[in-house]
Amino acid sequence: MSAAHDGVGGPAARRRFATLGRSVALFQAFLVEQTDPDRFYGLLADDSVRQVSGYVPLAGRTVLDVGGGPGYFAAAFRAAGARYVGLDPDVGDFSAAGDSVAGMLRGSGTALPVRSGGVDVTFSSNVLEHVSEPTRMLDEMVRVTRPGGVLFVSFTPWLSPWGGHETAPWHYLGGDRARRRYQRRNGRPPKNRFRETLFPTSIAQTLRWARGNAEVELLDALPRYHPWWARWVIRLPGIREVVAWNFLLVLRRAGAEPDGAAEKTELTGGRVAM
């Protein structure tokens, strides 16, 4: 049985999944993101579905993927039995989706064209850092999630080694300087342009939003690609912005909990520093 069909396994199963070998495989695939996107995004999609399945059963659930892109996640979520709806502002990404384009929406993450409480799970992978108003997007994701539903949001913090994306690691010297350097060396601007299509989003900012929002409960906060025994880095303000590489926030929408509702882990439980 594939990872996408494993279902909810609880904290012990999530630890067995988050191994060092899995982390190494993800980082190796990351090195070929530009040259072999099918390998990288296919692996990331399968890995993400397995992570989400560790918190909530996906079979029969409606999943809204904010920033769904060219369809890799569509195939993985549908293989897990979910009713998948992808949303992306760039119609060009849809053209790359092939058969996965069915069920896709064109729209903005900060003004989701979805009715309130209309989906069971909202998912977003590596999109939040590309939004000028990240908390507005998070608010919208909360709005469209039904009570008891789950939000699964990950992004690359600005101070991460990959925070500047293709301009990294020069973003540590300033986003504008890194952008100019990239253009000089490549004869074109980067795809991820500082304060246009890439913004300095932080873990601390996102945790403050989560702690201050009465409509959600924090289920988990962890470095997305790290092995389970490295989760403690999220408890270290400042340091986590650099070493987490990619931050994952798992939330439950406040309200009545359905059967198979997500469970809070022992890690967060109200003890993650902001």
Tab-separated table of C-alpha atoms in Angstrom:
chain	number	residue	atom	x	y	z
A	1	MET	CA	0.000	0.000	0.000
A	2	SER	CA	1.349	3.424	-0.910
A	3	ALA	CA	2.043	6.114	1.640
A	4	ALA	CA	-0.898	8.056	0.306
A	5	HIS	CA	-3.262	5.352	1.549
A	6	ASP	CA	-1.864	4.844	5.036
A	7	GLY	CA	-4.547	6.900	6.811
A	8	VAL	CA	-4.256	8.437	10.254
A	9	GLY	CA	-1.497	6.857	12.284
A	10	GLY	CA	-1.037	9.143	15.271
A	11	PRO	CA	2.192	10.559	16.718
A	12	ALA	CA	4.047	7.216	16.729
A	13	ALA	CA	3.337	6.644	13.041
A	14	ARG	CA	4.372	10.195	12.237
A	15	ARG	CA	7.715	9.610	13.962
A	16	ARG	CA	8.258	6.414	11.959
A	17	PHE	CA	7.532	8.349	8.783
A	18	ALA	CA	9.788	11.341	9.589
A	19	THR	CA	13.080	9.473	9.328
A	20	LEU	CA	16.548	10.707	8.467
A	21	GLY	CA	16.402	8.705	5.240
A	22	ARG	CA	13.236	10.509	4.197
A	23	SER	CA	14.893	13.886	4.924
A	24	VAL	CA	17.959	12.962	2.864
A	25	ALA	CA	15.772	11.857	-0.060
A	26	LEU	CA	13.848	15.142	-0.005
A	27	PHE	CA	16.984	17.281	0.088
A	28	GLN	CA	18.562	15.251	-2.721
A	29	ALA	CA	15.454	15.774	-4.825
A	30	PHE	CA	15.514	19.453	-3.939
A	31	LEU	CA	18.878	19.786	-5.707
A	32	VAL	CA	17.216	18.916	-9.035
A	33	GLU	CA	14.101	21.066	-8.589
A	34	GLN	CA	14.983	23.199	-11.633
A	35	THR	CA	16.368	20.441	-13.875
A	36	ASP	CA	13.987	17.613	-12.998
A	37	PRO	CA	10.795	19.144	-11.547
A	38	ASP	CA	8.778	15.946	-12.060
A	39	ARG	CA	11.054	14.081	-9.679
A	40	PHE	CA	11.099	16.791	-7.028
A	41	TYR	CA	7.459	17.843	-7.039
A	42	GLY	CA	6.187	14.303	-7.457
A	43	LEU	CA	8.155	13.197	-4.394
A	44	LEU	CA	7.100	16.296	-2.441
A	45	ALA	CA	3.437	15.747	-3.291
A	46	ASP	CA	3.485	12.123	-2.136
A	47	ASP	CA	5.364	13.126	1.008
A	48	SER	CA	2.895	15.937	1.754
A	49	VAL	CA	-0.132	13.688	1.377
A	50	ARG	CA	1.417	11.207	3.762
A	51	GLN	CA	2.065	14.019	6.271
A	52	VAL	CA	-1.509	15.291	6.040
A	53	SER	CA	-2.813	11.735	6.392
A	54	GLY	CA	-0.983	11.545	9.702
A	55	TYR	CA	-3.393	14.138	11.133
A	56	VAL	CA	-6.698	13.530	9.368
A	57	PRO	CA	-8.130	10.773	7.143
A	58	LEU	CA	-8.340	11.960	3.553
A	59	ALA	CA	-10.681	9.432	1.955
A	60	GLY	CA	-13.908	11.196	1.073
A	61	ARG	CA	-12.710	14.588	2.359
A	62	THR	CA	-12.711	17.751	0.260
A	63	VAL	CA	-9.221	19.281	0.071
A	64	LEU	CA	-8.596	22.816	-1.157
A	65	ASP	CA	-4.991	23.326	-2.260
A	66	VAL	CA	-4.205	27.053	-2.204
A	67	GLY	CA	-1.519	27.538	-4.847
A	68	GLY	CA	-2.055	24.123	-6.409
A	69	GLY	CA	0.151	24.768	-9.441
A	70	PRO	CA	0.621	22.249	-12.241
A	71	GLY	CA	-1.131	19.221	-10.776
A	72	TYR	CA	1.409	17.149	-8.861
A	73	PHE	CA	-0.553	17.485	-5.633
A	74	ALA	CA	-3.842	16.819	-7.421
A	75	ALA	CA	-2.732	13.345	-8.438
A	76	ALA	CA	-1.383	12.508	-4.969
A	77	PHE	CA	-4.446	13.695	-3.041
A	78	ARG	CA	-6.849	11.980	-5.411
A	79	ALA	CA	-4.872	8.754	-5.078
A	80	ALA	CA	-5.520	9.032	-1.322
A	81	GLY	CA	-9.270	9.193	-1.964
A	82	ALA	CA	-9.698	12.931	-1.401
A	83	ARG	CA	-11.931	15.228	-3.420
A	84	TYR	CA	-9.247	17.637	-4.561
A	85	VAL	CA	-9.766	21.247	-5.629
A	86	GLY	CA	-6.698	23.241	-6.618
A	87	LEU	CA	-6.525	27.024	-6.743
A	88	ASP	CA	-3.852	29.104	-8.437
A	89	PRO	CA	-3.721	32.685	-9.779
A	90	ASP	CA	-1.551	31.667	-12.745
A	91	VAL	CA	-3.513	30.045	-15.554
A	92	GLY	CA	-0.184	29.074	-17.111
A	93	ASP	CA	0.321	26.528	-14.357
A	94	PHE	CA	-2.989	24.917	-15.282
A	95	SER	CA	-1.788	24.310	-18.834
A	96	ALA	CA	0.993	22.136	-17.409
A	97	ALA	CA	-1.429	20.102	-15.341
A	98	GLY	CA	-2.693	17.868	-18.151
A	99	ASP	CA	-5.553	15.656	-17.008
A	100	SER	CA	-5.228	17.055	-13.472
A	101	VAL	CA	-6.639	20.429	-14.540
A	102	ALA	CA	-10.204	19.253	-13.863
A	103	GLY	CA	-11.396	20.678	-10.580
A	104	MET	CA	-8.917	23.576	-10.619
A	105	LEU	CA	-9.930	27.147	-9.792
A	106	ARG	CA	-8.253	30.361	-10.832
A	107	GLY	CA	-8.171	32.907	-8.021
A	108	SER	CA	-6.233	34.687	-5.308
A	109	GLY	CA	-5.190	33.133	-2.003
A	110	THR	CA	-6.148	36.342	-0.220
A	111	ALA	CA	-9.715	36.288	-1.615
A	112	LEU	CA	-10.637	32.638	-2.026
A	113	PRO	CA	-13.611	32.049	-4.353
A	114	VAL	CA	-14.984	29.395	-1.985
A	115	ARG	CA	-17.942	29.574	0.390
A	116	SER	CA	-17.296	29.787	4.117
A	117	GLY	CA	-16.931	26.386	5.775
A	118	GLY	CA	-16.987	24.682	2.387
A	119	VAL	CA	-13.998	22.329	2.650
A	120	ASP	CA	-12.699	19.724	5.088
A	121	VAL	CA	-8.989	20.393	4.645
A	122	THR	CA	-7.144	23.476	3.404
A	123	PHE	CA	-3.606	22.864	2.232
A	124	SER	CA	-0.871	25.178	1.040
A	125	SER	CA	2.690	24.194	0.202
A	126	ASN	CA	5.377	26.863	-0.235
A	127	VAL	CA	2.996	29.654	-1.190
A	128	LEU	CA	2.760	31.895	1.874
A	129	GLU	CA	6.156	33.526	1.289
A	130	HIS	CA	4.929	34.634	-2.150
A	131	VAL	CA	1.948	36.547	-0.764
A	132	SER	CA	2.250	40.200	0.255
A	133	GLU	CA	-0.390	39.757	2.996
A	134	PRO	CA	0.293	36.295	4.446
A	135	THR	CA	-2.039	36.643	7.437
A	136	ARG	CA	-4.871	37.651	5.119
A	137	MET	CA	-4.343	34.420	3.181
A	138	LEU	CA	-4.322	32.466	6.442
A	139	ASP	CA	-7.549	34.175	7.505
A	140	GLU	CA	-9.136	33.182	4.211
A	141	MET	CA	-8.012	29.577	4.647
A	142	VAL	CA	-9.634	29.540	8.079
A	143	ARG	CA	-12.838	31.004	6.700
A	144	VAL	CA	-13.347	28.329	4.049
A	145	THR	CA	-12.508	25.421	6.402
A	146	ARG	CA	-15.484	23.877	8.174
A	147	PRO	CA	-15.540	23.647	11.992
A	148	GLY	CA	-13.393	20.702	13.042
A	149	GLY	CA	-11.558	20.783	9.724
A	150	VAL	CA	-7.785	20.964	9.354
A	151	LEU	CA	-5.391	23.540	7.883
A	152	PHE	CA	-1.972	22.416	6.712
A	153	VAL	CA	0.314	25.327	5.755
A	154	SER	CA	4.033	25.287	4.995
A	155	PHE	CA	6.432	27.929	3.745
A	156	THR	CA	10.113	28.836	3.531
A	157	PRO	CA	11.058	31.460	6.157
A	158	TRP	CA	13.019	34.417	4.833
A	159	LEU	CA	16.038	33.645	7.025
A	160	SER	CA	16.155	30.022	5.869
A	161	PRO	CA	19.171	29.114	3.695
A	162	TRP	CA	16.679	28.940	0.815
A	163	GLY	CA	14.750	32.034	1.914
A	164	GLY	CA	15.834	33.992	-1.147
A	165	HIS	CA	14.967	31.072	-3.421
A	166	GLU	CA	17.137	31.250	-6.546
A	167	THR	CA	18.897	34.365	-5.186
A	168	ALA	CA	19.965	32.502	-2.024
A	169	PRO	CA	22.224	32.736	-0.056
A	170	TRP	CA	22.794	36.358	-1.113
A	171	HIS	CA	19.420	37.336	0.356
A	172	TYR	CA	21.226	37.430	3.720
A	173	LEU	CA	22.850	40.631	2.451
A	174	GLY	CA	19.467	42.082	1.504
A	175	GLY	CA	16.709	41.064	-0.870
A	176	ASP	CA	17.229	43.985	-3.271
A	177	ARG	CA	20.972	43.401	-3.433
A	178	ALA	CA	20.445	39.679	-4.080
A	179	ARG	CA	17.991	40.476	-6.857
A	180	ARG	CA	20.390	42.873	-8.578
A	181	ARG	CA	23.239	40.382	-8.309
A	182	TYR	CA	21.116	37.643	-9.888
A	183	GLN	CA	20.150	39.903	-12.799
A	184	ARG	CA	23.751	40.919	-13.432
A	185	ARG	CA	24.907	37.311	-13.520
A	186	ASN	CA	21.999	35.869	-15.499
A	187	GLY	CA	20.897	38.720	-17.718
A	188	ARG	CA	17.325	38.502	-16.465
A	189	PRO	CA	15.493	39.122	-13.206
A	190	PRO	CA	14.785	36.189	-10.909
A	191	LYS	CA	11.355	34.579	-10.964
A	192	ASN	CA	11.096	35.246	-7.233
A	193	ARG	CA	11.560	39.003	-6.985
A	194	PHE	CA	11.975	40.543	-3.544
A	195	ARG	CA	8.830	42.348	-2.371
A	196	GLU	CA	7.084	41.623	-5.677
A	197	THR	CA	6.723	37.854	-5.804
A	198	LEU	CA	8.757	36.949	-2.697
A	199	PHE	CA	8.293	38.421	0.772
A	200	PRO	CA	10.217	38.119	4.077
A	201	THR	CA	7.800	35.897	6.010
A	202	SER	CA	8.848	34.537	9.429
A	203	ILE	CA	7.944	31.652	11.706
A	204	ALA	CA	7.456	34.060	14.614
A	205	GLN	CA	4.959	36.136	12.630
A	206	THR	CA	2.958	33.061	11.673
A	207	LEU	CA	2.915	31.647	15.194
A	208	ARG	CA	1.741	34.990	16.580
A	209	TRP	CA	-1.135	34.916	14.137
A	210	ALA	CA	-2.040	31.348	15.138
A	211	ARG	CA	-1.863	32.065	18.877
A	212	GLY	CA	-3.957	35.192	18.502
A	213	ASN	CA	-6.693	33.644	16.370
A	214	ALA	CA	-9.571	32.260	18.442
A	215	GLU	CA	-10.933	30.437	15.397
A	216	VAL	CA	-8.099	27.903	15.255
A	217	GLU	CA	-6.309	25.475	17.551
A	218	LEU	CA	-2.620	24.773	17.036
A	219	LEU	CA	-2.098	21.048	16.493
A	220	ASP	CA	1.525	21.033	15.435
A	221	ALA	CA	4.440	23.261	14.423
A	222	LEU	CA	7.559	21.639	13.020
A	223	PRO	CA	10.399	21.841	10.500
A	224	ARG	CA	8.659	20.196	7.577
A	225	TYR	CA	11.540	18.287	5.997
A	226	HIS	CA	13.491	17.387	9.140
A	227	PRO	CA	13.455	14.025	10.934
A	228	TRP	CA	11.173	13.743	13.958
A	229	TRP	CA	13.995	14.118	16.498
A	230	ALA	CA	14.842	17.594	15.114
A	231	ARG	CA	11.398	19.032	15.871
A	232	TRP	CA	12.726	20.765	18.973
A	233	VAL	CA	14.301	23.531	16.855
A	234	ILE	CA	10.869	25.177	16.539
A	235	ARG	CA	11.023	25.943	20.272
A	236	LEU	CA	14.033	28.227	19.769
A	237	PRO	CA	13.074	31.757	18.685
A	238	GLY	CA	15.522	33.236	16.216
A	239	ILE	CA	17.463	30.035	15.622
A	240	ARG	CA	14.432	28.302	14.134
A	241	GLU	CA	14.162	30.959	11.424
A	242	VAL	CA	17.466	29.721	9.994
A	243	VAL	CA	17.671	26.008	10.774
A	244	ALA	CA	14.041	24.960	10.198
A	245	TRP	CA	14.541	25.439	6.423
A	246	ASN	CA	10.787	25.014	5.825
A	247	PHE	CA	8.099	25.572	8.470
A	248	LEU	CA	4.904	23.551	8.792
A	249	LEU	CA	1.855	24.696	10.731
A	250	VAL	CA	-1.049	22.300	11.355
A	251	LEU	CA	-4.262	23.837	12.717
A	252	ARG	CA	-7.802	22.755	13.507
A	253	ARG	CA	-10.738	25.069	12.838
A	254	ALA	CA	-12.609	25.716	16.071
A	255	GLY	CA	-16.027	24.129	16.365
A	256	ALA	CA	-17.655	20.718	16.519
A	257	GLU	CA	-15.212	17.922	15.734
A	258	PRO	CA	-16.252	15.216	13.264
A	259	ASP	CA	-15.349	11.547	13.532
A	260	GLY	CA	-11.688	11.062	12.697
A	261	ALA	CA	-10.791	14.602	13.747
A	262	ALA	CA	-7.156	15.569	13.932
A	263	GLU	CA	-5.403	15.211	17.271
A	264	LYS	CA	-3.017	17.578	18.999
A	265	THR	CA	0.533	16.303	19.371
A	266	GLU	CA	2.595	16.262	22.500
A	267	LEU	CA	5.153	18.653	20.986
A	268	THR	CA	3.146	21.810	20.685
A	269	GLY	CA	0.414	21.581	23.308
A	270	GLY	CA	0.742	25.314	23.908
A	271	ARG	CA	4.490	25.241	24.493
A	272	VAL	CA	5.896	26.663	21.270
A	273	ALA	CA	7.543	30.026	21.916
A	274	MET	CA	6.594	32.894	19.620
